[in-house]
Amino acid sequence: MPVSERGNVIRTAVCQYAPILGDLPANVEKGAQAIQEAAESGADLIVLPEMANSGYVVFSSSEARELAERPDESPAVARWQQLAQEYDIHVVAGFGEKVSDTALYNSALIIGPTGILGTYRKTHLFFEEKLYYRPGDLGFPVFDLPFGRIGILICYDLRFPEASRILALKGADVICVPTNWVSMMTPDRLWDAQGYCQANYVALANATMNQVFMACADRVGEERGVQFLGCSLIIDPAGTPIAGPASTDGEEVLVAQMNLSAARRAKHRNDLNHTWLDRRTDLYSPMLGHGSD
Amino acid sequence: MPVSERGNVIRTAVCQYAPILGDLPANVEKGAQAIQEAAESGADLIVLPEMANSGYVVFSSSEARELAERPDESPAVARWQQLAQEYDIHVVAGFGEKVSDTALYNSALIIGPTGILGTYRKTHLFFEEKLYYRPGDLGFPVFDLPFGRIGILICYDLRFPEASRILALKGADVICVPTNWVSMMTPDRLWDAQGYCQANYVALANATMNQVFMACADRVGEERGVQFLGCSLIIDPAGTPIAGPASTDGEEVLVAQMNLSAARRAKHRNDLNHTWLDRRTDLYSPMLGHGSD
C-alpha cells in the first residue's frame, strides 16, 4: 500500500555499512545495495551514514576537496535519486558537499522520487572537521514530506541538546541521523553489557526528552586507525529502541515501523503534562549565553 | 583529611530510602540515619531524595499544606544542620516548602556546617504537582561551596535539557538531583537488562552533554499505588556511572569520588573540541520559542 493511503504510518530503515575511503564508485554501489535491501523490506524512509559518498578520515584540505562533490554532478546522488523514484521512497544520506573549492561542508541530502528536496549542513563540526569543512550555515531545517516532518542531525550535533530540541520545537516527527560515531569521546567504555555505545544513550535521551522518533545510521569499519562504532538504532518517542542497536562491526539494515500521527498526539501525555507547555521559556535565556569554566 | 586540604577532590553520596508519607518525625530519623551512614563513609556532599521531609503523594491542596514546612521551623532541617556541623559536610535534600498557606513549593535545600546556604524550587512541576505547588521562581541557581560549584534539579526537571544546560553554562561542577522517579513516563520498560530505569539514561546523557557530574538520589517504596523506581546513581562528566545504579527496591547509600578540578580542565577535550566553544549560539534562538505539534 503506498504511503499516501496508509496515513502517517511509515517504515524507516537505517543502513549500517562501511563506505570505502576515497573509492567513490564503490560507495555508489554499497549505498545502492543498502537502499535496495531496505526498500525491499518495505522501508519508506531510508537513512545512510555520514559521508556516505566518500568515507570520512581526510588529513588535509586538498584531500577533503578532492573527495567532496557537487550534488548535481555526483554519481551517488544520481543513483540515490534513481532508486528513490523507482521505489517511491525518501533517502537521507550523509554527503561530502562541495559548493566551491574553498566551501566544503559535511552535509546530508534528503532525496525523494522527484529529486533533491533539501540539504542540511552539519552545524557542530567535530575535531579535525574544523580544519577542512565550513560549519553549517543552513540552521536546523525541517522538511515536509508526504507522510510527516523530517529533521536531520549529523553525529556530534547530537551532543548539543539545543539541536534536537530546536528540530522538535519546529515540529519534526523524525530526526534522521547520518553518523560516523568514533571512540574518541568514550575511550574506556565503547560498548556496554547491552551492546550499546554511549552515543546510543545520548540519542535515546534526546528522543524521549523531545518526544520524537530518531533514526541513527552509523557506519562500521576502520579508516586510518579510526574505529567506527556501529550500534545503529531506531528509537521511538518514549526513548525505547524499536530496532537495534545493530552490531559493532557488521553491515546491516534495520527497519522499524513509526506511527507519526499517534506520536504527535502523545506529546500531550495526559491532562497535566505536555512536552512543550511544561517548558519554562521565561527562564531559558541563559541558554543563549556563553559558558564559563 | 578535611576537604580544604584535598583541593577539589570530594566524595559524594546519594541516599536511597523510602520516606514515609505524612510521618514527619520518622522521616527526620530516616534521613539522619542515611546522612550518618554516608558521612561515616567519608562523604563530603550528601544528597537525599525529593520531598525527604514529608513523602510525595498528596491528593489535595490541604494535604500538601499540612505536610509542607517552613525551613526555619522544620525539625528535619534542624537535624540536617546539626549533622552538617557535626561531620563538616554539605547536604542537599528535597523539601516540601511552605512560604505561606497558599505558597507551597517542591524545593531542595542546600545545608552546610553554618546552616542553610540556599534553596532551589522545582522549575518543571510534574503531573498533579501542578495542582498543589507553585512552579519554581528562583531560576537555576549555582551555589559556591568550599570545594566547588553545585547546582540542583529535581526529578522531572531532568527531562528538560535546558535545565542541565543552564546549570553547566553557569559553571556547576556537580548537579545534585533529589528525585522521586515514577513509572508513568515509561509504562512498558521500567528497568532494562542492566537494571537501569529510563531516567538513568536521561541523566547520563545530560551529564555527558554538559560535562558535569550528576548525583541522583531516588527513593524506593510505594505510596497510594505509586511505585518509585530506585536506581539512584552517580555519573561522571564522561557519562559513565561511577556508583550505581542502586537496586530498584532497597535502602542504600552510594558513594563516589569526584575530582572537580580535573573535570573542569577536561571540558577542553583536546585542541579542537570544547564543550562550550563548539556551541552555535548564533543558531539557538528558536530554543526560546514555543513548540508546535
Coordinates of C-alpha atoms in Angstrom, one line a residue:
Chain A
M1 CA 0.0 0.0 0.0
P2 CA 1.5 3.4 -0.9
V3 CA 2.3 5.7 2.0
S4 CA -0.4 8.1 0.9
E5 CA -3.1 5.5 1.7
R6 CA -1.6 4.5 5.0
G7 CA -1.7 7.9 6.5
N8 CA 1.2 8.7 8.8
V9 CA 2.3 5.1 9.5
I10 CA 5.7 4.6 7.8
R11 CA 8.6 2.2 7.9
T12 CA 12.0 3.7 8.4
A13 CA 15.4 2.0 7.8
V14 CA 18.9 2.7 8.9
C15 CA 21.7 1.3 6.7
Q16 CA 24.9 0.4 8.6
Y17 CA 27.8 -0.4 6.3
A18 CA 31.4 0.6 5.7
P19 CA 32.0 3.2 3.0
I20 CA 35.4 2.9 1.5
L21 CA 37.6 6.0 1.9
G22 CA 38.2 7.6 -1.5
D23 CA 36.5 4.9 -3.6
L24 CA 33.5 6.9 -4.8
P25 CA 32.3 4.4 -7.4
A26 CA 32.4 1.6 -4.8
N27 CA 30.4 3.8 -2.4
V28 CA 27.7 4.4 -5.0
E29 CA 27.2 0.6 -5.2
K30 CA 27.4 0.0 -1.5
G31 CA 24.8 2.7 -0.8
A32 CA 22.6 1.4 -3.6
Q33 CA 22.7 -2.2 -2.3
A34 CA 21.7 -1.0 1.2
I35 CA 18.9 1.2 -0.2
Q36 CA 17.6 -1.7 -2.3
E37 CA 17.6 -4.1 0.7
A38 CA 15.8 -1.5 2.8
A39 CA 13.2 -0.7 0.1
E40 CA 12.5 -4.4 -0.5
S41 CA 11.9 -4.7 3.3
G42 CA 9.2 -2.1 2.8
A43 CA 11.0 1.0 4.0
D44 CA 9.6 4.4 3.1
L45 CA 12.3 6.5 4.6
I46 CA 16.0 5.2 4.4
V47 CA 19.0 6.7 6.2
L48 CA 22.6 6.2 5.2
P49 CA 25.7 7.1 7.2
E50 CA 27.6 10.3 7.4
M51 CA 29.9 11.0 4.4
A52 CA 28.3 8.0 2.6
N53 CA 29.7 9.1 -0.8
S54 CA 33.3 9.4 0.2
G55 CA 34.4 8.0 3.5
Y56 CA 35.4 10.1 6.4
V57 CA 39.1 10.4 7.6
V58 CA 40.9 13.0 5.5
F59 CA 44.2 14.5 6.5
S60 CA 44.2 17.8 4.5
S61 CA 42.1 20.3 2.8
S62 CA 43.2 19.1 -0.5
E63 CA 42.0 15.6 0.3
A64 CA 38.7 16.9 1.5
R65 CA 38.3 19.0 -1.6
E66 CA 39.2 16.0 -3.8
L67 CA 36.5 13.8 -2.2
A68 CA 33.7 16.3 -1.9
E69 CA 31.2 16.5 -4.7
R70 CA 28.7 18.9 -6.1
P71 CA 25.3 17.3 -5.7
D72 CA 24.3 17.9 -9.3
E73 CA 27.5 16.2 -10.5
S74 CA 27.6 13.3 -8.0
P75 CA 27.1 9.8 -9.4
A76 CA 26.0 8.8 -5.9
V77 CA 23.2 11.4 -5.8
A78 CA 22.1 10.3 -9.3
R79 CA 21.9 6.7 -8.2
W80 CA 20.0 7.6 -4.9
Q81 CA 17.6 9.7 -7.0
Q82 CA 17.0 6.9 -9.4
L83 CA 16.3 4.4 -6.6
A84 CA 14.0 6.9 -4.8
Q85 CA 12.0 7.2 -7.9
E86 CA 12.0 3.5 -8.7
Y87 CA 10.8 2.5 -5.2
D88 CA 8.8 5.6 -4.3
I89 CA 10.9 6.2 -1.2
H90 CA 12.8 9.0 0.5
V91 CA 16.6 8.8 1.3
V92 CA 18.6 10.8 3.8
A93 CA 22.3 10.4 3.1
G94 CA 25.4 11.9 4.5
F95 CA 27.3 13.7 1.8
G96 CA 30.7 15.4 1.5
E97 CA 29.4 18.5 -0.3
K98 CA 31.5 20.9 -2.5
V99 CA 30.0 24.3 -3.1
S100 CA 33.3 25.7 -4.3
D101 CA 36.9 24.7 -3.9
T102 CA 37.1 26.5 -0.6
A103 CA 33.5 25.9 0.6
L104 CA 33.2 22.3 1.6
Y105 CA 30.5 21.0 4.0
N106 CA 29.8 17.8 6.0
S107 CA 26.2 17.7 4.7
A108 CA 23.2 15.4 4.4
L109 CA 20.8 15.4 1.5
I110 CA 17.2 14.4 1.5
I111 CA 16.1 12.9 -1.8
G112 CA 12.7 11.9 -2.9
P113 CA 11.1 10.5 -6.0
T114 CA 11.3 13.9 -7.6
G115 CA 14.9 14.6 -6.8
I116 CA 16.8 16.5 -4.0
L117 CA 14.3 18.0 -1.6
G118 CA 16.7 19.7 0.8
T119 CA 20.2 19.9 2.4
Y120 CA 21.3 20.0 6.0
R121 CA 24.9 21.1 6.8
K122 CA 26.4 19.8 10.0
T123 CA 26.2 22.6 12.5
H124 CA 28.7 21.4 15.1
L125 CA 31.9 20.3 13.4
F126 CA 33.9 17.6 15.3
F127 CA 37.6 17.7 15.8
E128 CA 39.6 18.0 12.6
E129 CA 36.5 18.6 10.5
K130 CA 37.0 22.1 11.8
L131 CA 40.2 22.3 9.7
Y132 CA 38.7 21.1 6.4
Y133 CA 34.9 22.0 6.3
R134 CA 32.8 25.0 6.9
P135 CA 30.4 25.0 9.8
G136 CA 26.8 24.5 8.7
D137 CA 25.1 27.7 7.6
L138 CA 21.5 26.5 7.0
G139 CA 20.3 26.3 10.6
F140 CA 18.1 23.4 11.5
P141 CA 15.6 23.0 8.7
V142 CA 12.5 20.7 8.9
F143 CA 11.4 19.1 5.7
D144 CA 7.7 18.4 5.0
L145 CA 7.4 15.0 3.3
P146 CA 4.1 13.4 2.3
F147 CA 4.0 11.4 5.5
G148 CA 5.4 13.7 8.0
R149 CA 8.1 16.2 9.0
I150 CA 11.8 15.2 9.0
G151 CA 14.8 16.9 10.6
I152 CA 18.4 15.9 10.2
L153 CA 21.4 16.0 12.5
I154 CA 24.8 14.6 11.9
C155 CA 26.9 12.8 14.6
Y156 CA 28.4 15.3 17.0
D157 CA 25.3 17.5 16.6
L158 CA 23.6 15.0 19.0
R159 CA 25.8 16.1 21.9
F160 CA 24.4 19.6 21.7
P161 CA 20.9 19.3 23.2
E162 CA 19.9 22.5 21.5
A163 CA 19.9 20.8 18.1
S164 CA 17.4 18.1 18.8
R165 CA 15.3 20.5 20.8
I166 CA 15.0 23.0 18.1
L167 CA 14.1 20.4 15.5
A168 CA 11.4 19.1 17.7
L169 CA 10.1 22.6 18.6
K170 CA 9.9 23.2 14.8
G171 CA 7.6 20.2 14.5
A172 CA 9.9 17.4 13.4
D173 CA 8.3 13.9 13.8
V174 CA 11.5 12.1 13.0
I175 CA 15.1 13.1 13.4
C176 CA 17.3 11.3 10.9
V177 CA 21.0 11.0 12.0
P178 CA 23.6 10.0 9.4
T179 CA 26.6 9.4 11.7
N180 CA 30.2 8.2 12.0
W181 CA 30.5 7.5 15.7
V182 CA 34.0 7.2 16.9
S183 CA 35.6 6.2 20.1
M184 CA 37.3 9.5 21.0
M185 CA 34.6 10.6 23.3
T186 CA 34.4 7.5 25.4
P187 CA 37.8 5.8 25.4
D188 CA 37.2 3.4 28.2
R189 CA 33.7 2.3 27.5
L190 CA 33.0 1.7 23.9
W191 CA 30.1 -0.7 24.3
D192 CA 28.4 -1.8 27.5
A193 CA 26.8 -5.0 28.6
Q194 CA 23.8 -4.4 26.4
G195 CA 25.9 -3.7 23.3
Y196 CA 25.1 0.0 23.4
C197 CA 27.7 2.6 22.8
Q198 CA 27.5 5.8 24.7
A199 CA 26.1 7.7 21.7
N200 CA 23.1 5.4 21.8
Y201 CA 22.2 6.8 25.3
V202 CA 22.6 10.3 24.1
A203 CA 20.4 9.6 21.2
L204 CA 17.6 7.9 23.2
A205 CA 17.6 10.6 25.8
N206 CA 17.3 13.3 23.1
A207 CA 14.5 11.3 21.5
T208 CA 12.4 11.0 24.7
M209 CA 13.1 14.5 26.1
N210 CA 11.8 15.8 22.8
Q211 CA 9.2 13.1 22.1
V212 CA 10.5 12.4 18.6
F213 CA 11.5 9.3 16.6
M214 CA 15.2 9.1 15.9
A215 CA 16.9 7.0 13.2
C216 CA 20.6 6.8 13.6
A217 CA 22.6 5.2 10.7
D218 CA 26.1 4.7 11.8
R219 CA 29.0 3.2 9.8
V220 CA 31.3 0.3 10.8
G221 CA 34.9 -0.5 9.9
E222 CA 38.1 1.4 10.3
E223 CA 39.9 4.2 8.4
R224 CA 43.5 5.2 9.0
G225 CA 43.4 4.0 12.6
V226 CA 40.0 5.4 13.4
Q227 CA 37.5 2.8 14.5
F228 CA 33.8 3.4 13.9
L229 CA 31.3 2.0 16.5
G230 CA 28.3 0.6 14.6
C231 CA 25.3 0.3 17.0
S232 CA 22.9 1.9 14.6
L233 CA 19.4 2.1 16.0
I234 CA 15.9 3.4 15.7
I235 CA 14.2 4.9 18.7
D236 CA 10.6 5.8 19.5
P237 CA 9.4 9.0 21.2
A238 CA 9.3 7.2 24.6
G239 CA 13.1 6.6 24.3
T240 CA 12.7 2.9 23.6
P241 CA 14.9 1.3 20.8
I242 CA 12.5 -0.1 18.3
A243 CA 15.3 -1.5 16.1
G244 CA 18.8 -2.2 17.1
P245 CA 21.3 -1.4 18.3
A246 CA 23.0 -3.1 15.4
S247 CA 26.3 -5.0 15.8
T248 CA 29.5 -3.2 16.3
D249 CA 31.1 -4.4 13.1
G250 CA 28.5 -5.9 10.7
E251 CA 26.9 -4.4 7.6
E252 CA 23.1 -4.5 8.5
V253 CA 19.9 -2.9 7.5
L254 CA 17.4 -2.3 10.4
V255 CA 13.7 -1.4 9.7
A256 CA 11.1 -0.2 12.2
Q257 CA 7.5 1.0 11.9
M258 CA 6.6 4.5 13.0
N259 CA 3.1 5.8 13.6
L260 CA 3.8 9.5 13.3
S261 CA 0.3 10.8 13.9
A262 CA 0.0 8.7 17.1
A263 CA 3.3 10.1 18.3
R264 CA 2.1 13.7 17.7
R265 CA -0.9 13.1 19.8
A266 CA 1.2 11.5 22.5
K267 CA 3.0 14.8 23.1
H268 CA 0.0 15.6 25.2
R269 CA 0.8 12.8 27.6
N270 CA -2.2 13.4 29.9
D271 CA -4.3 16.3 31.0
L272 CA -1.5 17.7 33.2
N273 CA 1.8 17.0 31.3
H274 CA 2.8 18.4 27.9
T275 CA 6.2 18.3 26.4
W276 CA 6.0 21.9 25.2
L277 CA 3.6 23.6 27.6
D278 CA 5.6 22.4 30.6
R279 CA 8.7 24.3 29.3
R280 CA 9.7 27.4 31.3
T281 CA 10.8 29.7 28.4
D282 CA 10.7 32.5 30.9
L283 CA 13.8 31.0 32.5
Y284 CA 15.7 29.8 29.5
S285 CA 17.5 32.9 28.2
P286 CA 20.8 31.8 29.7
M287 CA 20.8 29.1 27.0
L288 CA 21.9 31.7 24.6
G289 CA 24.9 32.8 26.7
H290 CA 28.4 31.6 26.7
G291 CA 29.6 29.1 29.3
S292 CA 32.2 29.7 31.9
D293 CA 34.6 27.0 33.2
Chain B
M1 CA 41.8 15.0 55.7
P2 CA 39.4 17.9 55.6
V3 CA 38.2 19.0 52.1
S4 CA 40.1 22.2 52.3
E5 CA 43.4 20.3 52.2
R6 CA 42.3 17.9 49.5
G7 CA 41.6 20.6 47.0
N8 CA 38.7 19.8 44.7
V9 CA 38.6 16.1 45.2
I10 CA 35.4 15.2 47.1
R11 CA 33.3 12.2 47.9
T12 CA 29.6 12.5 47.1
A13 CA 26.9 10.2 48.4
V14 CA 23.3 9.6 47.2
C15 CA 21.0 8.2 49.9
Q16 CA 18.2 6.0 48.6
Y17 CA 15.4 5.1 51.0
A18 CA 11.7 5.3 51.5
P19 CA 10.3 8.3 53.3
I20 CA 7.0 7.6 54.9
L21 CA 4.1 9.7 53.7
G22 CA 3.0 12.1 56.4
D23 CA 5.2 10.7 59.2
L24 CA 7.5 13.7 59.6
P25 CA 9.2 12.5 62.8
A26 CA 10.1 9.2 61.2
N27 CA 11.5 11.0 58.1
V28 CA 13.7 13.1 60.4
E29 CA 15.2 9.8 61.7
K30 CA 15.4 8.0 58.3
G31 CA 17.2 11.0 56.8
A32 CA 19.6 11.3 59.7
Q33 CA 20.5 7.6 59.6
A34 CA 21.3 7.9 55.9
I35 CA 23.3 11.0 56.4
Q36 CA 25.3 9.4 59.2
E37 CA 26.0 6.3 57.1
A38 CA 27.2 8.5 54.2
A39 CA 29.3 10.8 56.4
E40 CA 30.9 7.8 58.1
S41 CA 31.8 6.5 54.6
G42 CA 33.7 9.7 54.1
A43 CA 31.1 11.7 52.1
D44 CA 31.6 15.5 51.8
L45 CA 28.4 16.1 49.9
I46 CA 25.3 14.1 50.6
V47 CA 22.1 14.1 48.5
L48 CA 18.6 12.9 49.8
P49 CA 15.5 12.2 47.7
E50 CA 12.8 14.6 46.7
M51 CA 10.3 15.6 49.4
A52 CA 12.5 13.8 52.0
N53 CA 10.8 15.5 54.9
S54 CA 7.2 14.5 54.0
G55 CA 6.8 11.9 51.4
Y56 CA 5.3 12.6 48.0
V57 CA 1.8 11.5 47.0
V58 CA -0.8 14.1 48.2
F59 CA -4.3 14.2 46.9
S60 CA -5.3 17.8 47.8
S61 CA -4.0 21.3 48.5
S62 CA -4.9 20.9 52.1
E63 CA -2.8 17.7 52.4
A64 CA 0.1 19.4 50.7
R65 CA -0.2 22.4 53.0
E66 CA -0.3 20.2 56.1
L67 CA 2.9 18.3 55.1
A68 CA 4.9 21.3 53.9
E69 CA 7.2 23.1 56.4
R70 CA 8.9 26.4 56.8
P71 CA 12.6 25.7 56.8
D72 CA 13.2 27.7 60.0
E73 CA 10.5 25.6 61.8
S74 CA 11.3 22.2 60.4
P75 CA 12.7 19.5 62.7
A76 CA 14.2 17.8 59.7
V77 CA 16.1 20.9 58.7
A78 CA 17.3 21.4 62.3
R79 CA 18.6 17.8 62.3
W80 CA 20.3 18.1 58.9
Q81 CA 22.0 21.3 60.0
Q82 CA 23.2 19.6 63.2
L83 CA 24.7 16.7 61.3
A84 CA 26.2 19.0 58.7
Q85 CA 28.0 20.8 61.5
E86 CA 29.0 17.7 63.4
Y87 CA 30.5 16.0 60.3
D88 CA 31.6 19.1 58.4
I89 CA 29.6 18.1 55.4
H90 CA 27.0 19.6 52.9
V91 CA 23.6 18.1 52.5
V92 CA 21.2 18.6 49.5
A93 CA 17.7 17.5 50.5
G94 CA 14.3 17.5 48.8
F95 CA 11.9 19.5 51.0
G96 CA 8.2 20.3 50.8
E97 CA 8.5 24.0 51.5
K98 CA 5.8 26.3 52.9
V99 CA 6.3 30.0 52.4
S100 CA 2.6 30.7 53.2
D101 CA -0.5 28.7 53.3
T102 CA -1.0 29.3 49.6
A103 CA 2.6 29.4 48.5
L104 CA 3.9 25.8 48.6
Y105 CA 7.0 24.6 46.7
N106 CA 8.6 21.3 45.8
S107 CA 12.1 22.5 46.9
A108 CA 15.5 21.4 47.8
L109 CA 17.7 23.0 50.4
I110 CA 21.5 23.0 50.5
I111 CA 22.7 22.9 54.0
G112 CA 26.3 23.3 55.3
P113 CA 28.1 23.4 58.6
T114 CA 26.9 27.0 59.1
G115 CA 23.2 26.4 58.2
I116 CA 21.0 26.8 55.1
L117 CA 23.1 28.0 52.2
G118 CA 20.4 28.2 49.5
T119 CA 17.2 27.0 48.1
Y120 CA 16.1 25.6 44.7
R121 CA 12.5 25.4 43.8
K122 CA 11.5 22.8 41.2
T123 CA 11.0 24.6 37.9
H124 CA 9.1 22.0 36.0
L125 CA 6.2 20.6 38.0
F126 CA 5.1 17.1 37.2
F127 CA 1.5 16.0 36.8
E128 CA -0.6 16.7 39.9
E129 CA 2.1 18.7 41.5
K130 CA 0.8 21.5 39.2
L131 CA -2.4 21.4 41.3
Y132 CA -0.8 21.8 44.7
Y133 CA 2.5 23.6 44.4
R134 CA 3.7 26.8 42.8
P135 CA 6.3 26.5 40.0
G136 CA 9.8 27.4 41.0
D137 CA 10.5 31.1 41.0
L138 CA 14.3 31.1 41.8
G139 CA 15.6 30.2 38.3
F140 CA 18.6 27.8 38.2
P141 CA 21.0 29.0 41.0
V142 CA 24.5 27.7 41.3
F143 CA 26.0 27.6 44.8
D144 CA 29.6 28.2 45.6
L145 CA 30.8 25.7 48.1
P146 CA 34.3 25.4 49.5
F147 CA 35.1 22.6 47.1
G148 CA 33.2 23.6 44.0
R149 CA 30.0 24.7 42.4
I150 CA 26.8 22.9 43.0
G151 CA 23.5 23.1 41.0
I152 CA 20.3 21.3 41.9
L153 CA 17.5 19.9 39.8
I154 CA 14.5 17.9 40.9
C155 CA 13.2 14.8 39.0
Y156 CA 11.1 15.9 36.0
D157 CA 13.5 18.9 35.6
L158 CA 15.9 16.4 34.0
R159 CA 13.6 15.8 31.0
F160 CA 14.0 19.5 30.0
P161 CA 17.6 19.7 28.6
E162 CA 17.6 23.4 29.1
A163 CA 17.8 22.9 32.9
S164 CA 21.0 20.9 33.0
R165 CA 22.5 23.0 30.2
I166 CA 21.9 26.3 32.0
L167 CA 23.4 25.0 35.3
A168 CA 26.5 23.8 33.4
L169 CA 26.8 27.1 31.5
K170 CA 26.7 28.9 34.8
G171 CA 29.7 26.8 35.9
A172 CA 28.2 24.0 38.0
D173 CA 30.6 21.2 38.6
V174 CA 28.0 18.8 40.1
I175 CA 24.3 18.7 39.6
C176 CA 22.6 17.2 42.6
V177 CA 19.2 15.6 41.8
P178 CA 16.8 14.8 44.7
T179 CA 14.2 12.7 42.8
N180 CA 11.1 10.5 43.1
W181 CA 11.2 8.7 39.8
V182 CA 7.9 7.0 39.0
S183 CA 6.8 4.7 36.3
M184 CA 4.3 7.0 34.5
M185 CA 6.7 8.0 31.8
T186 CA 7.8 4.5 30.8
P187 CA 5.0 2.1 31.5
D188 CA 6.4 -0.7 29.4
R189 CA 10.1 -0.6 30.3
L190 CA 10.7 0.2 34.0
W191 CA 14.1 -1.3 34.2
D192 CA 16.3 -2.8 31.4
A193 CA 18.7 -5.7 31.3
Q194 CA 21.3 -3.6 33.0
G195 CA 19.0 -2.7 35.9
Y196 CA 18.8 0.9 34.6
C197 CA 15.5 2.8 34.5
Q198 CA 14.9 5.2 31.7
A199 CA 15.6 8.2 33.8
N200 CA 19.1 6.9 34.3
Y201 CA 19.8 7.3 30.6
V202 CA 18.3 10.8 30.5
A203 CA 20.6 11.6 33.5
L204 CA 23.8 10.2 32.0
A205 CA 23.1 11.9 28.6
N206 CA 22.6 15.2 30.3
A207 CA 25.8 14.6 32.4
T208 CA 28.0 13.9 29.3
M209 CA 26.4 16.5 27.0
N210 CA 27.2 19.1 29.7
Q211 CA 30.4 17.6 31.1
V212 CA 29.2 17.7 34.7
F213 CA 29.0 15.2 37.5
M214 CA 25.5 14.2 38.4
A215 CA 24.3 12.7 41.7
C216 CA 20.7 11.4 41.6
A217 CA 19.2 10.3 44.9
D218 CA 15.9 8.5 44.2
R219 CA 13.6 7.0 46.7
V220 CA 12.1 3.5 46.8
G221 CA 8.8 2.0 48.0
E222 CA 5.2 2.8 47.2
E223 CA 2.7 5.4 48.2
R224 CA -1.0 5.2 47.4
G225 CA -0.4 2.9 44.4
V226 CA 2.5 4.9 43.0
Q227 CA 5.7 2.8 42.7
F228 CA 9.1 4.6 42.9
L229 CA 11.9 3.2 40.8
G230 CA 15.1 3.3 42.9
C231 CA 18.1 3.1 40.6
S232 CA 19.9 6.0 42.3
L233 CA 23.3 6.7 40.7
I234 CA 26.3 8.9 40.4
I235 CA 27.6 9.8 37.0
D236 CA 30.9 11.4 35.9
P237 CA 31.2 14.0 33.1
A238 CA 32.0 11.3 30.5
G239 CA 28.5 9.9 31.2
T240 CA 29.8 6.8 33.0
P241 CA 28.1 5.7 36.2
I242 CA 30.7 5.8 39.0
A243 CA 28.3 4.4 41.6
G244 CA 25.1 2.5 41.0
P245 CA 22.5 2.2 39.7
A246 CA 21.3 1.1 43.1
S247 CA 18.6 -1.6 43.4
T248 CA 15.0 -1.0 42.5
D249 CA 13.7 -1.5 46.0
G250 CA 16.4 -1.4 48.6
E251 CA 17.5 1.3 51.0
E252 CA 21.1 2.0 50.1
V253 CA 23.8 4.7 50.3
L254 CA 26.2 5.0 47.3
V255 CA 29.4 7.0 47.5
A256 CA 31.8 8.0 44.7
Q257 CA 34.9 10.2 44.4
M258 CA 34.8 13.3 42.2
N259 CA 37.8 15.2 41.1
L260 CA 36.2 18.5 40.3
S261 CA 39.2 20.4 39.1
A262 CA 40.2 17.7 36.7
A263 CA 36.7 17.7 35.3
R264 CA 36.9 21.4 34.7
R265 CA 40.1 21.0 32.8
A266 CA 38.6 18.1 30.8
K267 CA 35.9 20.4 29.3
H268 CA 38.7 21.4 26.9
R269 CA 38.7 17.9 25.5
N270 CA 41.6 18.5 23.1
D271 CA 42.9 21.3 20.9
L272 CA 39.9 21.2 18.6
N273 CA 36.9 20.3 20.7
H274 CA 35.4 22.3 23.5
T275 CA 32.0 21.8 25.2
W276 CA 31.2 25.5 25.2
L277 CA 33.2 26.9 22.3
D278 CA 31.7 24.4 19.9
R279 CA 28.2 25.6 20.7
R280 CA 26.4 27.6 17.9
T281 CA 24.7 30.2 19.9
D282 CA 24.1 32.1 16.6
L283 CA 21.5 29.4 15.8
Y284 CA 19.9 28.7 19.1
S285 CA 17.3 31.5 19.5
P286 CA 14.5 29.0 18.5
M287 CA 15.1 27.4 21.9
L288 CA 13.2 30.3 23.5
G289 CA 10.2 29.8 21.2
H290 CA 7.1 27.7 21.8
G291 CA 6.7 24.4 20.1
S292 CA 4.2 23.4 17.5
D293 CA 2.7 19.9 17.2

